[in-house]
Coordinates of C-alpha atoms in Angstrom, one line a residue:
M1372 CA 75.2 131.3 45.6
A1373 CA 77.7 128.4 45.6
N1374 CA 76.5 124.9 45.6
K1375 CA 77.1 123.3 49.0
H1376 CA 77.2 119.8 47.5
S1377 CA 80.4 118.5 46.1
N1378 CA 80.8 118.1 42.4
P1379 CA 80.2 114.4 41.5
M1380 CA 82.4 114.7 38.4
R1381 CA 85.3 116.1 40.6
K1382 CA 84.9 113.3 43.1
S1383 CA 84.9 110.7 40.3
S1384 CA 88.0 112.2 38.8
K1385 CA 89.8 112.3 42.2
L1386 CA 88.9 108.6 42.8
I1387 CA 90.3 107.6 39.4
N1388 CA 93.5 109.5 40.1
V1389 CA 93.9 107.9 43.5
C1390 CA 93.2 104.4 42.1
F1391 CA 95.8 105.0 39.4
L1392 CA 98.3 106.3 41.9
T1393 CA 97.7 103.4 44.2
T1394 CA 98.1 100.9 41.4
A1395 CA 101.3 102.5 40.2
V1396 CA 102.8 102.5 43.8
L1397 CA 101.8 98.9 44.3
L1398 CA 103.2 97.8 41.0
S1399 CA 106.3 99.8 41.5
G1400 CA 106.8 98.3 45.0
C1401 CA 106.3 94.8 43.7
A1402 CA 108.7 95.3 40.8
T1403 CA 111.4 96.8 43.1
T1404 CA 111.0 94.1 45.7
T1405 CA 111.2 91.3 43.2
I1406 CA 114.5 92.7 42.0
N1407 CA 115.9 93.9 45.2
S1408 CA 114.4 91.6 47.8
G1409 CA 117.9 90.6 49.0
L1410 CA 120.9 88.6 47.7
Q1411 CA 120.0 85.4 45.9
S1412 CA 122.1 82.5 44.8
G1413 CA 120.1 82.3 41.6
N1414 CA 119.8 79.2 39.5
L1415 CA 123.1 77.4 39.8
P1416 CA 123.7 74.0 38.2
P1417 CA 124.3 71.2 40.8
D1418 CA 127.9 70.8 39.6
G1419 CA 130.2 71.5 36.6
M1420 CA 131.3 74.5 34.6
F1421 CA 129.1 77.2 33.3
I1422 CA 129.4 80.8 32.0
A1423 CA 127.3 83.4 33.8
E1424 CA 125.6 86.3 32.1
N1425 CA 128.5 88.6 33.1
G1426 CA 130.8 86.4 31.0
I1427 CA 132.7 84.9 34.0
R1428 CA 133.3 81.1 34.0
F1429 CA 132.3 79.3 37.2
N1430 CA 132.9 75.8 38.5
V1431 CA 130.2 74.7 40.9
Q1432 CA 130.8 71.7 43.1
P1433 CA 129.3 70.2 46.3
L1434 CA 131.7 70.2 49.2
N1435 CA 132.8 66.7 50.2
L1436 CA 136.1 64.9 50.8
A1437 CA 136.6 64.4 47.0
T1438 CA 136.2 68.1 46.2
M1439 CA 138.0 69.5 49.3
P1440 CA 140.7 71.9 48.0
P1441 CA 144.2 71.1 49.3
K1442 CA 145.7 73.4 51.9
R1443 CA 147.7 76.3 50.6
V1444 CA 150.8 75.2 52.4
A1445 CA 150.7 71.8 50.6
V1446 CA 150.4 73.6 47.3
R1447 CA 153.4 75.8 48.0
N1448 CA 155.6 73.1 49.7
N1449 CA 157.8 72.4 46.7
D1450 CA 158.7 76.1 45.9
I1451 CA 159.3 77.0 49.5
S1452 CA 161.3 73.8 50.2
R1453 CA 163.6 74.6 47.2
L1454 CA 163.9 78.2 48.5
I1455 CA 165.0 77.0 51.9
Q1456 CA 167.4 74.4 50.6
S1457 CA 169.1 76.9 48.4
S1458 CA 169.3 79.5 51.2
R1459 CA 172.5 79.2 53.2
P1460 CA 174.4 81.8 55.3
S1461 CA 177.6 82.6 53.4
D1462 CA 180.5 85.0 53.7
Y1463 CA 179.9 88.5 52.5
R1464 CA 181.1 89.0 48.9
I1465 CA 182.8 92.3 48.0
A1466 CA 180.6 94.3 45.7
E1467 CA 180.8 97.3 43.4
G1468 CA 180.6 100.5 45.4
D1469 CA 182.1 99.0 48.6
I1470 CA 185.0 100.8 50.2
L1471 CA 187.9 98.7 51.5
S1472 CA 190.5 99.5 54.2
I1473 CA 193.8 97.9 53.3
V1474 CA 196.8 98.3 55.7
L1475 CA 200.3 97.0 54.8
V1476 CA 202.1 96.3 58.1
G1477 CA 205.5 97.9 58.0
Y1478 CA 204.7 100.0 54.9
P1479 CA 202.5 102.9 56.1
D1480 CA 203.6 105.1 53.2
I1481 CA 202.3 102.7 50.6
A1482 CA 198.9 102.0 52.2
P1483 CA 198.1 104.1 55.3
A1484 CA 195.3 103.2 57.7
S1485 CA 192.0 104.5 56.6
G1486 CA 191.0 107.7 58.2
S1487 CA 194.6 108.7 59.0
S1488 CA 195.6 112.3 58.7
S1489 CA 197.8 111.7 55.7
N1490 CA 196.9 114.3 53.0
S1491 CA 199.5 113.2 50.5
N1492 CA 198.2 109.7 50.1
P1493 CA 195.0 109.4 47.9
Y1494 CA 194.1 106.1 49.6
A1495 CA 193.9 107.5 53.1
S1496 CA 190.0 107.4 52.9
G1497 CA 190.0 103.8 51.7
F1498 CA 190.0 101.9 48.4
P1499 CA 186.7 102.2 46.4
V1500 CA 185.5 99.2 44.3
D1501 CA 184.7 100.6 40.9
Q1502 CA 181.8 99.6 38.6
Q1503 CA 183.9 96.9 37.0
G1504 CA 184.6 95.4 40.4
F1505 CA 188.3 96.5 40.6
I1506 CA 190.3 98.6 43.0
Q1507 CA 193.4 100.6 42.2
F1508 CA 196.3 99.6 44.5
P1509 CA 199.9 101.0 44.6
L1510 CA 202.6 98.9 43.0
I1511 CA 200.3 96.5 41.3
G1512 CA 197.6 98.7 39.7
R1513 CA 194.1 97.4 39.1
I1514 CA 193.1 94.2 41.0
K1515 CA 189.8 92.4 41.0
A1516 CA 187.8 92.6 44.2
S1517 CA 184.1 92.1 43.6
G1518 CA 182.6 88.7 44.0
M1519 CA 185.3 87.6 46.5
S1520 CA 185.0 87.2 50.2
V1521 CA 187.4 89.3 52.3
P1522 CA 189.8 86.3 53.0
Q1523 CA 189.8 85.4 49.3
F1524 CA 190.7 88.9 48.2
T1525 CA 193.3 89.2 50.9
A1526 CA 195.1 86.0 49.8
N1527 CA 195.0 87.2 46.2
L1528 CA 196.4 90.6 47.1
R1529 CA 199.2 89.0 49.2
N1530 CA 200.3 86.9 46.3
R1531 CA 200.5 89.9 43.9
L1532 CA 202.4 92.0 46.4
Q1533 CA 205.1 89.3 47.0
K1534 CA 206.7 90.4 43.8
Y1535 CA 207.4 93.8 45.2
L1536 CA 207.6 93.5 49.0
K1537 CA 209.7 91.2 51.1
Y1538 CA 207.1 91.1 53.9
S1539 CA 203.7 91.2 52.4
D1540 CA 200.9 91.1 55.0
P1541 CA 197.8 93.1 53.9
Q1542 CA 195.1 93.6 56.5
V1543 CA 191.8 94.0 54.6
K1544 CA 188.3 94.9 55.9
I1545 CA 185.2 96.6 54.5
I1546 CA 184.6 100.0 56.0
N1547 CA 181.6 101.1 53.9
Y1548 CA 179.0 98.6 52.5
R1549 CA 177.4 100.2 49.4
G1550 CA 177.2 97.4 46.9
N1551 CA 174.7 94.7 48.0
K1552 CA 171.2 95.9 48.9
F1553 CA 167.7 94.6 49.7
F1554 CA 164.4 96.4 49.9
I1555 CA 161.5 96.1 52.4
D1556 CA 158.2 97.8 52.4
G1557 CA 154.6 97.4 53.3
E1558 CA 153.5 97.2 57.0
V1559 CA 156.9 97.9 58.6
R1560 CA 157.8 100.9 60.7
Q1561 CA 160.8 102.0 58.6
P1562 CA 160.4 100.8 54.9
G1563 CA 163.3 101.5 52.5
E1564 CA 166.5 100.3 51.0
F1565 CA 169.1 98.6 53.2
N1566 CA 172.7 97.5 52.7
F1567 CA 174.0 94.1 53.4
E1568 CA 177.0 94.1 55.8
D1569 CA 179.3 91.4 56.9
A1570 CA 176.6 89.2 58.5
P1571 CA 173.9 87.3 56.5
V1572 CA 170.4 88.8 56.7
S1573 CA 167.4 86.5 57.1
I1574 CA 163.7 87.4 56.6
Y1575 CA 163.4 88.0 60.3
G1576 CA 166.6 90.1 60.3
A1577 CA 165.3 92.2 57.5
I1578 CA 162.0 93.0 59.3
S1579 CA 164.0 93.8 62.4
M1580 CA 166.2 96.2 60.5
A1581 CA 163.1 97.9 59.2
G1582 CA 161.9 98.5 62.8
G1583 CA 159.5 95.5 63.0
T1584 CA 156.0 95.2 61.7
T1585 CA 153.3 97.8 62.4
A1586 CA 150.2 97.0 64.4
T1587 CA 148.3 96.1 61.2
G1588 CA 151.2 94.1 59.7
D1589 CA 150.4 90.4 59.0
S1590 CA 153.4 88.2 59.8
N1591 CA 151.6 85.3 58.1
N1592 CA 151.4 87.1 54.7
I1593 CA 154.9 88.1 53.6
I1594 CA 156.0 88.2 50.0
L1595 CA 159.6 87.7 49.0
N1596 CA 160.5 88.8 45.4
R1597 CA 163.6 87.3 43.9
N1598 CA 164.7 87.4 40.3
G1599 CA 161.2 87.9 39.0
Q1600 CA 159.7 85.1 41.1
S1601 CA 157.4 85.7 44.2
Y1602 CA 157.3 83.5 47.2
A1603 CA 154.4 83.8 49.7
L1604 CA 155.7 83.2 53.2
G1605 CA 154.1 83.0 56.5
L1606 CA 155.1 82.0 60.1
Q1607 CA 152.3 79.4 60.4
A1608 CA 152.9 77.9 57.0
L1609 CA 156.7 77.7 57.6
R1610 CA 156.1 76.1 61.0
E1611 CA 153.9 73.5 59.5
M1612 CA 156.9 72.6 57.2
G1613 CA 159.2 72.5 60.2
S1614 CA 161.0 75.7 59.1
S1615 CA 161.1 79.4 60.1
P1616 CA 161.9 82.7 58.4
N1617 CA 165.4 82.6 60.1
Q1618 CA 166.3 79.8 57.6
I1619 CA 165.7 82.0 54.6
Y1620 CA 168.5 84.4 53.8
L1621 CA 168.2 87.4 51.5
Q1622 CA 170.3 88.0 48.4
D1623 CA 171.4 91.1 46.6
G1624 CA 168.4 92.7 44.9
D1625 CA 165.7 90.9 47.0
S1626 CA 162.6 92.7 48.1
V1627 CA 160.3 91.9 51.0
H1628 CA 156.8 93.1 51.3
V1629 CA 154.7 92.7 54.5
N1630 CA 151.0 92.7 53.8
S1631 CA 148.4 94.3 55.9
Q1632 CA 145.9 92.2 57.9
S1633 CA 143.1 93.9 56.0
R1634 CA 144.2 92.0 52.9
N1635 CA 143.9 88.7 54.7
R1636 CA 140.3 88.3 55.5
V1637 CA 137.1 86.5 54.5
L1638 CA 133.9 88.4 53.5
V1639 CA 130.6 87.1 54.8
L1640 CA 127.2 88.0 53.1
G1641 CA 123.6 86.9 53.4
E1642 CA 121.8 85.4 56.4
F1643 CA 124.5 85.5 59.1
G1644 CA 124.0 86.7 62.7
R1645 CA 126.6 89.4 62.0
I1646 CA 127.8 90.7 58.7
E1647 CA 131.4 91.9 58.8
P1648 CA 134.8 90.7 57.4
I1649 CA 136.5 87.9 59.4
P1650 CA 140.4 88.2 59.6
I1651 CA 142.5 85.1 58.9
L1652 CA 144.8 84.9 61.8
E1653 CA 148.2 83.2 62.0
Q1654 CA 146.8 79.8 62.9
G1655 CA 144.4 79.9 59.9
L1656 CA 140.6 80.0 59.6
S1657 CA 138.1 77.2 58.8
L1658 CA 134.6 77.5 57.4
S1659 CA 133.1 76.4 60.7
S1660 CA 135.1 79.2 62.4
V1661 CA 133.7 81.7 59.9
I1662 CA 130.2 80.6 60.9
G1663 CA 131.0 80.9 64.6
E1664 CA 132.7 84.3 64.3
S1665 CA 129.6 85.6 62.4
R1666 CA 127.4 84.5 65.3
G1667 CA 126.0 81.6 63.4
L1668 CA 123.2 81.6 60.9
N1669 CA 120.1 83.8 61.3
S1670 CA 117.6 81.3 62.7
S1671 CA 114.6 83.2 61.2
T1672 CA 115.8 83.8 57.7
A1673 CA 118.8 81.5 56.8
D1674 CA 118.5 78.5 54.5
A1675 CA 121.1 76.2 56.1
A1676 CA 121.0 74.0 53.1
K1677 CA 122.4 76.7 50.9
I1678 CA 125.8 77.9 52.2
Y1679 CA 128.2 78.9 49.4
I1680 CA 131.9 79.7 49.3
V1681 CA 133.0 81.8 46.3
R1682 CA 136.7 81.6 45.5
D1683 CA 138.5 83.3 42.6
N1684 CA 140.9 80.9 40.8
P1685 CA 142.9 83.1 38.4
A1686 CA 145.4 80.4 37.6
A1687 CA 142.6 78.3 36.1
Q1688 CA 140.8 81.4 34.7
H1689 CA 137.5 80.7 36.5
T1690 CA 135.8 81.2 39.9
D1691 CA 135.0 78.2 42.1
I1692 CA 131.7 77.9 44.0
Y1693 CA 131.5 75.3 46.7
Y1694 CA 128.2 74.7 48.4
V1695 CA 127.4 72.7 51.6
D1696 CA 124.2 71.7 53.4
M1697 CA 124.8 72.6 57.1
Q1698 CA 121.5 71.1 58.2
T1699 CA 123.3 67.9 59.3
L1700 CA 125.8 67.7 62.1
T1701 CA 128.2 65.7 60.0
S1702 CA 128.6 68.7 57.7
F1703 CA 130.5 70.5 60.5
A1704 CA 133.3 68.0 60.1
L1705 CA 133.7 69.1 56.5
A1706 CA 133.4 72.8 57.4
N1707 CA 136.1 72.3 60.0
R1708 CA 138.5 70.9 57.4
F1709 CA 137.8 73.6 54.8
E1710 CA 140.6 76.1 55.0
M1711 CA 139.6 79.7 54.1
Q1712 CA 141.8 81.8 51.8
P1713 CA 142.1 85.6 51.6
N1714 CA 139.2 87.3 49.8
D1715 CA 137.0 84.2 49.9
I1716 CA 133.2 85.1 50.1
V1717 CA 130.9 83.0 52.2
Y1718 CA 127.2 83.5 51.4
V1719 CA 124.1 82.1 53.0
D1720 CA 120.9 82.1 51.0
P1721 CA 117.6 83.2 52.6
T1722 CA 114.7 80.8 52.8
G1723 CA 111.8 81.2 50.3
L1724 CA 109.5 82.4 53.2
A1725 CA 112.1 85.0 54.3
R1726 CA 112.3 86.4 50.8
W1727 CA 108.5 86.5 50.5
N1728 CA 108.2 88.2 53.8
R1729 CA 110.6 90.9 52.6
I1730 CA 108.5 91.4 49.5
I1731 CA 105.3 91.8 51.6
S1732 CA 107.1 94.1 54.0
A1733 CA 108.2 96.3 51.1
I1734 CA 104.6 96.4 49.7
L1735 CA 102.8 97.2 52.9
P1736 CA 104.3 100.7 53.3
S1737 CA 103.2 101.3 49.8
T1738 CA 99.6 100.2 50.5
S1739 CA 99.6 102.4 53.6
A1740 CA 100.6 105.3 51.5
A1741 CA 97.9 104.6 49.0
N1742 CA 95.3 104.4 51.8
L1743 CA 96.5 107.7 53.1
I1744 CA 96.2 109.3 49.7
S1745 CA 92.7 108.0 49.2
G1746 CA 91.6 109.5 52.4
L1747 CA 92.5 113.0 51.2

């Protein structure tokens, strides 16, 4: 007959197992929450350079008027000003690959009009400019054409023909532009390679020739590449300089890239009312606007004395960390003057109490699970 009373040794063993499991769960919960209880600013020096455990050099500085970084447009003023000053509309220069129409008034047998039905004349379809920049013309042979404007070439051709013709009056025009090209890609509707024609092409004109920007194109983030140098252009920045993209004319071999709006944004992390990237619009974006667009700081968890801006500084081979105490109203004047840059990170630290509450919240489900196990 089976004993109706439970085995005391089995109960003791079960209790030991439950206690062990409970302790393990609690310790595991505590360890996990200590490590993963939310983002933390860590132990940063009050100011100066330091190297983090990941090997990256950081420069920490409190945000004030003395440490306020200059606006990007001020940094770029010199390069852009030189670009605008050297950019002038000019007559088209004949280039290798172009095809010219040359008509000699009164001498149709020598140089017939382009597109005429003459099958006996090899120049009926025009005069191509070869890779050395010359054309082959009756009577005078090879004559230089590339690098000249149409009026310059016409005058030179007239002088050469005067030795052979009594009434030399050549009529020259370009019927096929194949030599000078520019490229445009990125957020435009028809990216590709385009030929220069007789009229100068500005930045605006190039974008128009490519069908305009797409819905996600950022007109305040345009890159012009010329002879190995890149120029960052934007409508707002140029307006602040008293200029416009219509004043910047493209040259042979230039390339234009229109960036996407997704590349021009600020990341927000930590104790904000809303966590999502904030786009930098054409008129720019300040730190105070970032706080407003993120629905302010979380009143229950945010430490307003610990707001950080993390900005990579590849030119100086370090990352800048600015911090500001937003507990005082006067700090909003600083935040309003601080201009955000693409890929900046704004982080708000939680209060010590908020971090502790998260640890407790993570432990409590573990203790509930332990109590449930012990009741088995």
